[in-house]
Coordinates of C-alpha atoms in Angstrom, one line a residue:
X86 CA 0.0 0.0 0.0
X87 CA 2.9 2.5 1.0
X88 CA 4.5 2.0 -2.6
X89 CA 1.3 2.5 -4.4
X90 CA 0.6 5.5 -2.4
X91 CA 3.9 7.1 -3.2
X92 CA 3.5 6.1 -7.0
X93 CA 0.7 8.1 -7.4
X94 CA 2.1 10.9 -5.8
X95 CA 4.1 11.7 -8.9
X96 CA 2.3 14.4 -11.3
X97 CA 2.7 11.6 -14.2
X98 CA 1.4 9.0 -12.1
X99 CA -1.1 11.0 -10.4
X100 CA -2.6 11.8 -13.8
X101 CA -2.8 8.3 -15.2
X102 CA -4.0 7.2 -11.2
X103 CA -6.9 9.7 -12.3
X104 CA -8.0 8.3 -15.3
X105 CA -10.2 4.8 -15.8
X106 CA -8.4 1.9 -16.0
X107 CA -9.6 0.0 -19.2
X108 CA -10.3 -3.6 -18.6
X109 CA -6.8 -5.6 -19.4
X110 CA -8.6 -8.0 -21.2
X111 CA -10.4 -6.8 -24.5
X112 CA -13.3 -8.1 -26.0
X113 CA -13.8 -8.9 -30.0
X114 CA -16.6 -7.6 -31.9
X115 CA -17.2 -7.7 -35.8
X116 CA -15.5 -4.2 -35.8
X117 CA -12.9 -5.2 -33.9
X118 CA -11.5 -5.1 -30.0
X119 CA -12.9 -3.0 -27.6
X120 CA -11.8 -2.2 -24.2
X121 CA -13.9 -0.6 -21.5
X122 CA -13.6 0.4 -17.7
X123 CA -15.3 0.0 -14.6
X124 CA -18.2 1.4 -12.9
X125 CA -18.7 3.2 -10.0
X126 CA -19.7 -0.1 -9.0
X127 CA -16.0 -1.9 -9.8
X128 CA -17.9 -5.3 -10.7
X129 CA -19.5 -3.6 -13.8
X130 CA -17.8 -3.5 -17.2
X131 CA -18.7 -0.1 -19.3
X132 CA -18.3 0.1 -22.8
X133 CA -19.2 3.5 -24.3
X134 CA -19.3 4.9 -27.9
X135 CA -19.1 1.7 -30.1
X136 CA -19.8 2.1 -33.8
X137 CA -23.1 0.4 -34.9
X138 CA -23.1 1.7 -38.4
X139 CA -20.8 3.8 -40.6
X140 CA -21.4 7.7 -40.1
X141 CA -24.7 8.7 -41.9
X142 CA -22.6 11.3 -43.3
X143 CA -22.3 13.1 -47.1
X144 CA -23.6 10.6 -50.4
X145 CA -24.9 8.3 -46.4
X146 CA -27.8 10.7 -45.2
X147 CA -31.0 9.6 -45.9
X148 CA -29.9 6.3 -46.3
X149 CA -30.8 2.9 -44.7
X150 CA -27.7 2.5 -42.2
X151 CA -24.5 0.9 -43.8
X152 CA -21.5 -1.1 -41.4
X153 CA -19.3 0.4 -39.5
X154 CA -15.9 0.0 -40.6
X155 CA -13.5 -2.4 -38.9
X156 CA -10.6 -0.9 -36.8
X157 CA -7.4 -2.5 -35.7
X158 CA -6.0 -2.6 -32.5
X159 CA -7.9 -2.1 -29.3
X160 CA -10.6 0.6 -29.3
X161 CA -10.6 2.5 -26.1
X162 CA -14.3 2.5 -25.6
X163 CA -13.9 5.0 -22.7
X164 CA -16.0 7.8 -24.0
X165 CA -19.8 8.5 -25.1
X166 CA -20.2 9.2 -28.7
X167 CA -21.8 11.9 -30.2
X168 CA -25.7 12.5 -30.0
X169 CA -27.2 13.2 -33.3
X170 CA -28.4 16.7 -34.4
X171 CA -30.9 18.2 -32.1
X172 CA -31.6 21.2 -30.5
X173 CA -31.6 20.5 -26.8
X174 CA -34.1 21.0 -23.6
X175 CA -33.8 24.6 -22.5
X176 CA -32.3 24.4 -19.4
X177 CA -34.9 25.0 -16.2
X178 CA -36.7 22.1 -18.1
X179 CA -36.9 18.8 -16.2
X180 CA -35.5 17.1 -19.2
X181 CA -32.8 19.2 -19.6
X182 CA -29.2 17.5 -19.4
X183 CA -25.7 19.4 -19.7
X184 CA -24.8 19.9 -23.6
X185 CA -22.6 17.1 -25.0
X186 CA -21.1 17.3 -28.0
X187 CA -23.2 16.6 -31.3
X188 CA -23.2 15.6 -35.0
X189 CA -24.5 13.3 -37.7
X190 CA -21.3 10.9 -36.5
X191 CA -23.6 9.5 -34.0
X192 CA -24.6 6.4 -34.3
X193 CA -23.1 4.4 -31.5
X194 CA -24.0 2.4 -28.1
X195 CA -23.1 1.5 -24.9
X196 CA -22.7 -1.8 -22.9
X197 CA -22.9 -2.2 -19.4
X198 CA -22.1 -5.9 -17.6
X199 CA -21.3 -7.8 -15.0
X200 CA -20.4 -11.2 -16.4
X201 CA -16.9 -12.4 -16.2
X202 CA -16.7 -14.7 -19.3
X203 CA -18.5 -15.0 -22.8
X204 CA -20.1 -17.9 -21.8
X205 CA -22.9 -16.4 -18.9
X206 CA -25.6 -16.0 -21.8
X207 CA -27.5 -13.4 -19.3
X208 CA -30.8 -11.3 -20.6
X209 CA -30.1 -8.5 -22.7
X210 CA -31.9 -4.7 -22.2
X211 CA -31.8 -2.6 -24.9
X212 CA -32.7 0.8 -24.2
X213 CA -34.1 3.3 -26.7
X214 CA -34.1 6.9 -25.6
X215 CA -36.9 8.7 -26.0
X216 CA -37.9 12.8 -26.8
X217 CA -40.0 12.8 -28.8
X218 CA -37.7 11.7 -32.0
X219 CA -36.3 14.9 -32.1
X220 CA -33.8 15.0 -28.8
X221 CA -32.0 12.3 -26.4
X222 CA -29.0 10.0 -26.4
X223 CA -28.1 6.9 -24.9
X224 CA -25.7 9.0 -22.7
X225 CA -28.2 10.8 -20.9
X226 CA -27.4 10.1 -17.0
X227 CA -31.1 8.8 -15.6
X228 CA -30.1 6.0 -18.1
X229 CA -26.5 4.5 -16.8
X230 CA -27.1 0.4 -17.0
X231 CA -25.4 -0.4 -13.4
X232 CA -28.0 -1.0 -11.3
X233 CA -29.9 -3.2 -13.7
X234 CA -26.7 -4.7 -14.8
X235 CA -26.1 -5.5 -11.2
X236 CA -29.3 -7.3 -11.1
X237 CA -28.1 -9.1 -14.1
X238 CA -28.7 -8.0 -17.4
X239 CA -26.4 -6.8 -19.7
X240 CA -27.7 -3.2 -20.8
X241 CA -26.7 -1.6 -24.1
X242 CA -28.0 2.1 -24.4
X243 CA -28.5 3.5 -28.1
X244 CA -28.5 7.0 -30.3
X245 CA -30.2 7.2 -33.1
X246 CA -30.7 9.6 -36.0
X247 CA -33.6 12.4 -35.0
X248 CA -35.6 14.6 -36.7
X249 CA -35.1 15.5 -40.4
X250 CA -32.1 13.6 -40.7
X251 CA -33.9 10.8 -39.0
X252 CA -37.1 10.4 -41.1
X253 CA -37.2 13.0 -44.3
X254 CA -38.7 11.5 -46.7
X255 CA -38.6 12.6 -50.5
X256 CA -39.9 11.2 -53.8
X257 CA -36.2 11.2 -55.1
X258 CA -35.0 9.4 -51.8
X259 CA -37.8 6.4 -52.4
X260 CA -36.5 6.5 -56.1
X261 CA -32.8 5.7 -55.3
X262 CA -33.7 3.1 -52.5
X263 CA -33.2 -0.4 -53.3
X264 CA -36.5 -0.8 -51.3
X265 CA -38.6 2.4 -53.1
X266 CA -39.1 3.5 -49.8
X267 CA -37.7 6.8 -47.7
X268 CA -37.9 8.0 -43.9
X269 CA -37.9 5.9 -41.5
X270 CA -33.9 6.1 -41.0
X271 CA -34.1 6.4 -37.0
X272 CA -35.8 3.1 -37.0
X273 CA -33.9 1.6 -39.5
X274 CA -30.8 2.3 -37.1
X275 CA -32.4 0.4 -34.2
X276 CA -32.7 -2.4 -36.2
X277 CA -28.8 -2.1 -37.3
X278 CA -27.9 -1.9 -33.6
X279 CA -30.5 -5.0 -32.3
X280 CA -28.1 -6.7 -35.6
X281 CA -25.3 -5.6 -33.7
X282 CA -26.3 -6.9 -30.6
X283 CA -27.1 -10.3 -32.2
X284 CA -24.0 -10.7 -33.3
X285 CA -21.7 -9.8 -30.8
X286 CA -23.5 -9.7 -27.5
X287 CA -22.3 -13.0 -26.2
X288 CA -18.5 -11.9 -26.4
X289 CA -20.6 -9.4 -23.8
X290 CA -22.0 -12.0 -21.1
X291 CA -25.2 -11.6 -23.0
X292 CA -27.8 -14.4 -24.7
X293 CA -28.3 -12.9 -28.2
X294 CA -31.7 -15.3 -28.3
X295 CA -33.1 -13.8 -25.0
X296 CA -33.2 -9.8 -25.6
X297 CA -35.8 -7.2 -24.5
X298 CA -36.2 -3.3 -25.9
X299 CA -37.5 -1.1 -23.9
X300 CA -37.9 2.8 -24.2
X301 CA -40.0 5.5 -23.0
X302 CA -42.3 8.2 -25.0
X303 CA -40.4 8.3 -28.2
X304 CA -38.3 5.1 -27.4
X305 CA -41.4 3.5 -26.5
X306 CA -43.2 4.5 -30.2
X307 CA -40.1 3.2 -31.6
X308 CA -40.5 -0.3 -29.4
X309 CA -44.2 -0.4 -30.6
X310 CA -42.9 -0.1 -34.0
X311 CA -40.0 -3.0 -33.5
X312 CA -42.4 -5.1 -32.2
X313 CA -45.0 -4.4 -35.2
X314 CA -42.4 -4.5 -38.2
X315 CA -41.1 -7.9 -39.9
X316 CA -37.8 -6.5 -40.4
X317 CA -36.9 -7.0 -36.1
X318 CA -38.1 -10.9 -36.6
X319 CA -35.9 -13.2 -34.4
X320 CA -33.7 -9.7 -33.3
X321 CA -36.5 -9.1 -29.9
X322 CA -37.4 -11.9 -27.7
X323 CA -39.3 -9.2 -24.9
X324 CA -40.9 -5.9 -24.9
X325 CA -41.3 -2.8 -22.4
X326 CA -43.0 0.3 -23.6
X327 CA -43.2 3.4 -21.2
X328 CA -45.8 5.8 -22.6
X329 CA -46.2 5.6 -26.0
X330 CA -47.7 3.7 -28.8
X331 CA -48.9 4.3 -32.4
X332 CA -52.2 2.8 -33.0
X333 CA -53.8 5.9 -33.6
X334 CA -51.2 7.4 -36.4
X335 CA -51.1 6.4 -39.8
X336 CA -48.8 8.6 -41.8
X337 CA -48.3 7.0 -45.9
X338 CA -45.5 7.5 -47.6
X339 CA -46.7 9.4 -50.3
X340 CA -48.0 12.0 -47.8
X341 CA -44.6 12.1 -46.5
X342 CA -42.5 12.1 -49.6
X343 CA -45.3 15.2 -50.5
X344 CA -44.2 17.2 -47.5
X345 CA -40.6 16.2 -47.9
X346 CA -40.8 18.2 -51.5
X347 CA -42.7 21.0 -50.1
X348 CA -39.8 21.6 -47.7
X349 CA -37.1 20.9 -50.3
X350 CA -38.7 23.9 -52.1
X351 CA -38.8 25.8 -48.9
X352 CA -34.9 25.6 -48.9
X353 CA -34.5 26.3 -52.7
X354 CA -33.0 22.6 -53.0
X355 CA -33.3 21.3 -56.6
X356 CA -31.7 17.7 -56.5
X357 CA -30.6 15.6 -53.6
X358 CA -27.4 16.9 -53.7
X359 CA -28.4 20.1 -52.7
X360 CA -29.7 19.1 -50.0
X361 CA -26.7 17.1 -48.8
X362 CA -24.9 19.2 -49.3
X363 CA -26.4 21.6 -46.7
X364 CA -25.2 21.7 -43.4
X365 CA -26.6 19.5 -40.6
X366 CA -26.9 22.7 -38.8
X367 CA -28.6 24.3 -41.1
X368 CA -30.9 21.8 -42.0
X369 CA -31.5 21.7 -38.2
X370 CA -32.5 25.4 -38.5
X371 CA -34.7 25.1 -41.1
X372 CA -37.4 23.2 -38.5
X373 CA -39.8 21.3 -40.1
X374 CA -42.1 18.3 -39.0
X375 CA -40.7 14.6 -39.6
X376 CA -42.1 11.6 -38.4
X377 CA -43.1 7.5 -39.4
X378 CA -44.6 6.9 -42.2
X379 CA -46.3 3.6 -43.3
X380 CA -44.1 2.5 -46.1
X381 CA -45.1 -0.9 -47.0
X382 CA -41.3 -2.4 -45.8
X383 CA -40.6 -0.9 -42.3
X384 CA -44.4 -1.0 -42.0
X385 CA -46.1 -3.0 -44.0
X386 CA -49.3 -1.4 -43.2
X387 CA -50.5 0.6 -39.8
X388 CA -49.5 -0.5 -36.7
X389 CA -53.2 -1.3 -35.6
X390 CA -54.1 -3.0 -38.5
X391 CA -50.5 -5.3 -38.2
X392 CA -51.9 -6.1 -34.1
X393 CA -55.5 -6.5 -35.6
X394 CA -54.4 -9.3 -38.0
X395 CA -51.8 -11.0 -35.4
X396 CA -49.1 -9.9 -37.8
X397 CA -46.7 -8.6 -34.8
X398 CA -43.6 -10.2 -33.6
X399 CA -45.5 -12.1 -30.8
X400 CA -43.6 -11.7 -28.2
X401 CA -44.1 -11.0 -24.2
X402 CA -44.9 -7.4 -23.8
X403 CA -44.6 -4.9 -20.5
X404 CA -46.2 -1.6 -20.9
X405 CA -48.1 0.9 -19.0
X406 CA -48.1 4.8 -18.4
X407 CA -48.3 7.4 -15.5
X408 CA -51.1 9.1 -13.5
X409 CA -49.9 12.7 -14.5
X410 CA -48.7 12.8 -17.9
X411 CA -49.9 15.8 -18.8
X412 CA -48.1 18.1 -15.9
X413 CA -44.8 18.4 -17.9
X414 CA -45.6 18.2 -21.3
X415 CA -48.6 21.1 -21.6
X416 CA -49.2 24.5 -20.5
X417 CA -51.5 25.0 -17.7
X418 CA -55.4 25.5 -19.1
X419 CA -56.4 28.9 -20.2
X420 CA -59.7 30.5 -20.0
X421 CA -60.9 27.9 -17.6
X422 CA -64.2 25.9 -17.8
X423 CA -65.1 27.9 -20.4
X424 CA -62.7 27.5 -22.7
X425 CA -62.6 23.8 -21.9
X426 CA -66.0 23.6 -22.7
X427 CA -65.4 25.3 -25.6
X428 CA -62.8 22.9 -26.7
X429 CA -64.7 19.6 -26.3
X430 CA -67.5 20.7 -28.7
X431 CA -65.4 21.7 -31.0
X432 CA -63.2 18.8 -31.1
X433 CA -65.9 16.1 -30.0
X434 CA -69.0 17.4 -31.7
X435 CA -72.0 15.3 -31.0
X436 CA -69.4 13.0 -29.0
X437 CA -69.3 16.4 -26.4
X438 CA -71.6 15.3 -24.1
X439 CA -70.5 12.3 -23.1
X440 CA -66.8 13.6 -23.3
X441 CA -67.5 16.1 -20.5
X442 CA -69.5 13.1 -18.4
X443 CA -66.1 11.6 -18.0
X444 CA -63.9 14.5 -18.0
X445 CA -66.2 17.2 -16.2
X446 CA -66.0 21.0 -16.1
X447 CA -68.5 22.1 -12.9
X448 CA -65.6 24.8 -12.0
X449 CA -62.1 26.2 -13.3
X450 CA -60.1 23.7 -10.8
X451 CA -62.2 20.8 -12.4
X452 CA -61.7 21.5 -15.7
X453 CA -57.9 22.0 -14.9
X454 CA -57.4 18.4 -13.4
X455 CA -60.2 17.1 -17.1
X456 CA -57.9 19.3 -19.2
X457 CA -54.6 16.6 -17.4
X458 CA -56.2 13.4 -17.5
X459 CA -57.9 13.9 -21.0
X460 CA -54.5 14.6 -22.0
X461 CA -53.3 11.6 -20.4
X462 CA -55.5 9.6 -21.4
X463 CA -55.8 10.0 -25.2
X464 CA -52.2 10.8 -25.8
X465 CA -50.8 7.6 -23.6
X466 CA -53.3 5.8 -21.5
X467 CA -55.9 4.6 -24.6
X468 CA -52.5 3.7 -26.3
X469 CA -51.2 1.6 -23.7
X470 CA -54.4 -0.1 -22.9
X471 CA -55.0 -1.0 -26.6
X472 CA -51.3 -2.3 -26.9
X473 CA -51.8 -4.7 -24.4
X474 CA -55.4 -5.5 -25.5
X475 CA -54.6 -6.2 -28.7
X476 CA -51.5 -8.9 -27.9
X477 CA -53.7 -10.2 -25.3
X478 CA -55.9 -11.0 -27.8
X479 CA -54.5 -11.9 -31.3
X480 CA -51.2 -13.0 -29.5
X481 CA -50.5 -15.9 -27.8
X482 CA -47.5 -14.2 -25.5
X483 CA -48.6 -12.9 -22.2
X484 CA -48.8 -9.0 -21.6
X485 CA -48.7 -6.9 -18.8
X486 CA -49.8 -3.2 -17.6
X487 CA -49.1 -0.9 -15.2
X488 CA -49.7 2.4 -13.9
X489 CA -46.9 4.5 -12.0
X490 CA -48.2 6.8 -9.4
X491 CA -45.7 7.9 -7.7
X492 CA -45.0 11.8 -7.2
X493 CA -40.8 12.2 -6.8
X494 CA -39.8 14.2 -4.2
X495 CA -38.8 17.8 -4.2
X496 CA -39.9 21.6 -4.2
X497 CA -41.5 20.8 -7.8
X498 CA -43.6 17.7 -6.7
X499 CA -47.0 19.3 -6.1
X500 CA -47.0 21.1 -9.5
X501 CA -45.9 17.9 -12.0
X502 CA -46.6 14.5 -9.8
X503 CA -46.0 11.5 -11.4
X504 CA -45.0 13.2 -14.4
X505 CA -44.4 12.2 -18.3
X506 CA -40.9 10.1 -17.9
X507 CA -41.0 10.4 -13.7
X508 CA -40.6 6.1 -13.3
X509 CA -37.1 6.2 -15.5
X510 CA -35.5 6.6 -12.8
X511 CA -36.6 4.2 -10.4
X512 CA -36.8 1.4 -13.0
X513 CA -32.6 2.3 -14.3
X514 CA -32.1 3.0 -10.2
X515 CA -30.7 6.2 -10.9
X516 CA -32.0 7.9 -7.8
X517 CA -29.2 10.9 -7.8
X518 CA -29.5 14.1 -5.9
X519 CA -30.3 16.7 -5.6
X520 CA -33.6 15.0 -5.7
X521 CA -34.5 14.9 -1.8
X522 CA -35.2 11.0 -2.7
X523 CA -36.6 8.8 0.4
X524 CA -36.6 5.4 1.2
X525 CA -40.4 4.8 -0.7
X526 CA -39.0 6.1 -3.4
X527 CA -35.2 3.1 -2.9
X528 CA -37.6 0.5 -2.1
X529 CA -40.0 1.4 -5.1
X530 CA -37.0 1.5 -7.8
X531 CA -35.7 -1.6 -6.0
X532 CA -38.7 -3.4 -7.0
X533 CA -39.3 -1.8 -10.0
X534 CA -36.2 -2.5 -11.3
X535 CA -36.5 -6.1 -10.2
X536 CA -39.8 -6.2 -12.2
X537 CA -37.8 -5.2 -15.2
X538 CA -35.0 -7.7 -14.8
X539 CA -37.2 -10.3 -14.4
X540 CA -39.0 -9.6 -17.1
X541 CA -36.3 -9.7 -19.2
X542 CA -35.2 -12.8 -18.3
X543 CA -37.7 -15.0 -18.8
X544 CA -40.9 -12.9 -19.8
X545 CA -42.8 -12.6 -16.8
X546 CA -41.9 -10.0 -14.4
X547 CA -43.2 -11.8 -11.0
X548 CA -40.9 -13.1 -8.2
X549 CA -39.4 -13.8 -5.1
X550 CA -40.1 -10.9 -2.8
X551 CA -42.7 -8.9 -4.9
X552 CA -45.8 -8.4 -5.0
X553 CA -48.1 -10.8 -8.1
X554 CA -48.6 -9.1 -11.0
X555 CA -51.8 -10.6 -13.2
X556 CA -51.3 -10.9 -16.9
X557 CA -53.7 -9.0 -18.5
X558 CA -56.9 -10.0 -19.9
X559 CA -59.6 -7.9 -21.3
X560 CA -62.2 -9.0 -19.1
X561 CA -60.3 -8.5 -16.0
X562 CA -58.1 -5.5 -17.1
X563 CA -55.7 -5.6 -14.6
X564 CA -52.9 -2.9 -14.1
X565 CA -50.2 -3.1 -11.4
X566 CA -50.2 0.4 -9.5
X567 CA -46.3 1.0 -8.9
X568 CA -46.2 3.8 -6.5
X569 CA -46.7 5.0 -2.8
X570 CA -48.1 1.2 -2.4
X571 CA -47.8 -1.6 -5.2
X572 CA -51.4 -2.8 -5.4
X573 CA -53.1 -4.7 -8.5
X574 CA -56.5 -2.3 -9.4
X575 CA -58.5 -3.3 -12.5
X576 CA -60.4 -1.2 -14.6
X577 CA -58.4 2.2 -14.0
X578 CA -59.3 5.1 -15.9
X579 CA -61.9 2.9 -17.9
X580 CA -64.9 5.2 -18.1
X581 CA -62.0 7.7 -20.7
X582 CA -60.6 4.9 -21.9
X583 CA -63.6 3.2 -23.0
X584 CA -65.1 6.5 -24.4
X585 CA -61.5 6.9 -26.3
X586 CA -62.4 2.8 -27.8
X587 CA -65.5 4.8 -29.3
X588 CA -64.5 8.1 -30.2
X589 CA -61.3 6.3 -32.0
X590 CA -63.7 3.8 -33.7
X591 CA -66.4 6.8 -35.0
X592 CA -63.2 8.4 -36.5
X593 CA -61.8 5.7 -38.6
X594 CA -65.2 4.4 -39.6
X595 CA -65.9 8.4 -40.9
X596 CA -62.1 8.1 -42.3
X597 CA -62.8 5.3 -44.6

């Protein structure tokens, strides 16, 4: 001990005492050897900023993603890449994380385990960020892998491509793929990083046949959209989504590609080239709305009509939302009841009345707290519930909701609750200050995240020490409440839900 000590008083050796060690033993990928460090937690392995793909960069943007070039010698995988383009939370907002640096060199991951050989085969998580598919990284620090990888899992975190450069579609794009299709890059790179994890996740500790993706809001559209599309057949074995699904969107392609050429114009681009050869900054400037579009290849057809049919990978699923989704994601109602009234007629028409019998207006408070959990419930809750519906019935995999309750801690918890993204931390175990967290909240994540593990490991996410949790059936329609207490309740929020099932159905019918 006295000879270390006075080693690493030295300036040289105090520096290099400073930094983290990489593991003396480096692991072979397809790319080639990687070497990571330890945790804060010295029994985890992390691996940051491996290439997935080959920079979507110059004659690559707007392309399907290509392989990342192999490197020789050992790759110090110390570091987190780059996050793709985006313009970032404002800071004062709770999503808002310290700026890292960004660019369309971004498409890498990050692998956190504790096994000690190739040979452990343990479950794999594969987390995709979410924000809306415009912001977010697999760096972000609410989603560091330890505690779950800790539990057992080996945890790989993702970035994808976001925004324009994630899903711009054009007539010319569709033209030069080999597929006739265009958009639907981001997606397209989550499928080239669940191929990377199939192939070189066991040098890893993990079981390439046994691996779950999960995600939140955006990541958990984009985990709704894995688990509908052929193209992630045999890559998913499990599936977790936190708020978000896509049943009730159905984008085409040619509406896409139509919008793609209005913006092209916009910009005075007249060929592809022009438009790569525009900055990513600029392009990022230029705003503009991007998102999925039903392709035929990707998506075959809609989402609800690929669950309707039976068409999705069946697979387990996980998925539920949270009581007060609405707090951080909309401004406060204005004008009142009034205006609230105001709004349902004209958005419900002669579906009003029994709009306001489940979401009443009898005062200003009232309609405040209708105005949240209308929110809630069409934007998340009738999502969820369908997801689950529909794999409990056209699949034969079991599926499972919840519904997080649980109001963190802090001067901010009376005005946003159990807010839009609020149960990330207690399933990652990331409780960090300065969040006044207390022990409800450690014993909540420790069961939450248990939940998760076990989930992941062999589809069902009871066990030892925790309280049952019901598969879900329609006629029971269970949810487990995760929050203050962990209680099974059936039937929440049904009376909106249920109103959703017909307001949805009168839509689609007029639609058609």
């Amino acid at each position: 001990m006295a000879k270390i000590a006075w080693a690493c008083s030295s300036l040289i050796v105090v520096l290099a005492c400073a930094l983290p060690l990489a593991t003396s033993d480096p692991i072979r990928t397809d790319g080639g050897q990687v070497a990571g460090a330890p945790g804060h937690n010295t029994a985890i392995q992390v691996y940051k900023g491996i290439p997935y793909a080959a920079p979507p960069v110059g004659d690559l943007r707007w392309k399907e993603p290509q392989p990342a070039a192999p490197w020789k010698g050992v790759r110090q995988a110390l570091e987190f890449g780059a996050e793709c383009m985006q313009v970032p939370y404002p800071e004062g907002s709770l999503y808002y994380t310290p700026p890292r640096p960004t660019g369309e060199d971004c498409l890498t991951l990050n692998v956190w385990t504790a096994a000690k050989s190739a040979s452990e085969k343990r479950p794999v998580t594969v987390w995709i960020h979410g924000g809306a598919f415009t912001r977010g990284s697999g760096a972000t620090p609410t989603y560091d892998g330890e505690t779950l990888a800790g539990k057992g899992a080996v945890v790989v975190t993702i970035n994808y491509r976001l925004g324009i450069f994630g899903f711009y579609a054009h007539p010319e794009l569709s033209k030069e793929s080999p597929h006739h299709v265009s958009g639907n890059y981001a997606l397209l790179d989550q499928i080239a990083a669940l191929q990377w994890v199939h192939k070189n996740i066991a040098a890893f500790g993990g079981d390439p046949g046994k691996v779950t993706i999960f995600g939140e809001s955006a990541g958990s559209w984009a985990v709704n959209l894995l688990m509908a599309t052929p193209l992630s057949k045999g890559l998913i074995h499990r599936v977790i989504g936190e708020s978000g699904a896509n049943f009730n969107r159905r984008l085409t392609l040619a509406d896409a590609e139509k919008s793609g050429a209005s913006f092209a114009e916009r910009q005075g681009a007249k060929s592809l080239a022009d438009l790569r050869a525009k900055s990513a900054e600029d392009l990022l400037k230029a705003g503009g709305q991007f998102g999925v579009n039903i392709d035929g290849w990707f998506l075959p057809r809609s989402v609800a009509d690929i669950f309707a049919l039976g068409q999705q990978n069946d697979v387990p699923l996980l998925a539920g939302y949270n009581q007060d989704e609405a707090t951080s994601l909309t401004q406060p109602l204005s004008g009142g009841a009034q205006a609230f009234l105001a709004q349902a007629k004209t958005r419900y028409g002669k579906m009003a009345d029994d709009f306001l019998k489940v979401y009443p207006a009898g005062s200003d408070s009232e309609a405040a707290e209708s105005y949240n959990q209308a929110f809630r419930d069409t934007t998340f809750g009738w999502e969820m519930r369908t997801w689950v519906r529909q794999q409990s019935t056209t699949g034969k995999s079991k599926a499972y909701l919840y519904f997080f309750t649980r109001n963190p801690p802090g001067p901010t918890a009376a005005r946003y609750r159990a807010y839009h993204a609020s149960e990330i931390a207690y399933v990652f175990g990331t409780l960090n200050p300065p969040r006044p967290w207390e022990d409800v909240d450690r014993a909540l994540s420790d069961k939450m995240s248990s939940y998760w593990f076990n989930f992941a490991a062999t589809g069902d996410p009871n066990g030892k020490g925790l309280p049952a949790w019901p598969a879900y059936t329609t006629a029971d329609d269970p949810s487990l409440v995760l929050g203050d207490k962990i209680e099974v309740r059936h039937e929440v929020n049904k009376a909106g839900l249920d109103f959703l099932d017909r307001y949805f159905a009168a839509q689609a019918a007029g639609n058609r």
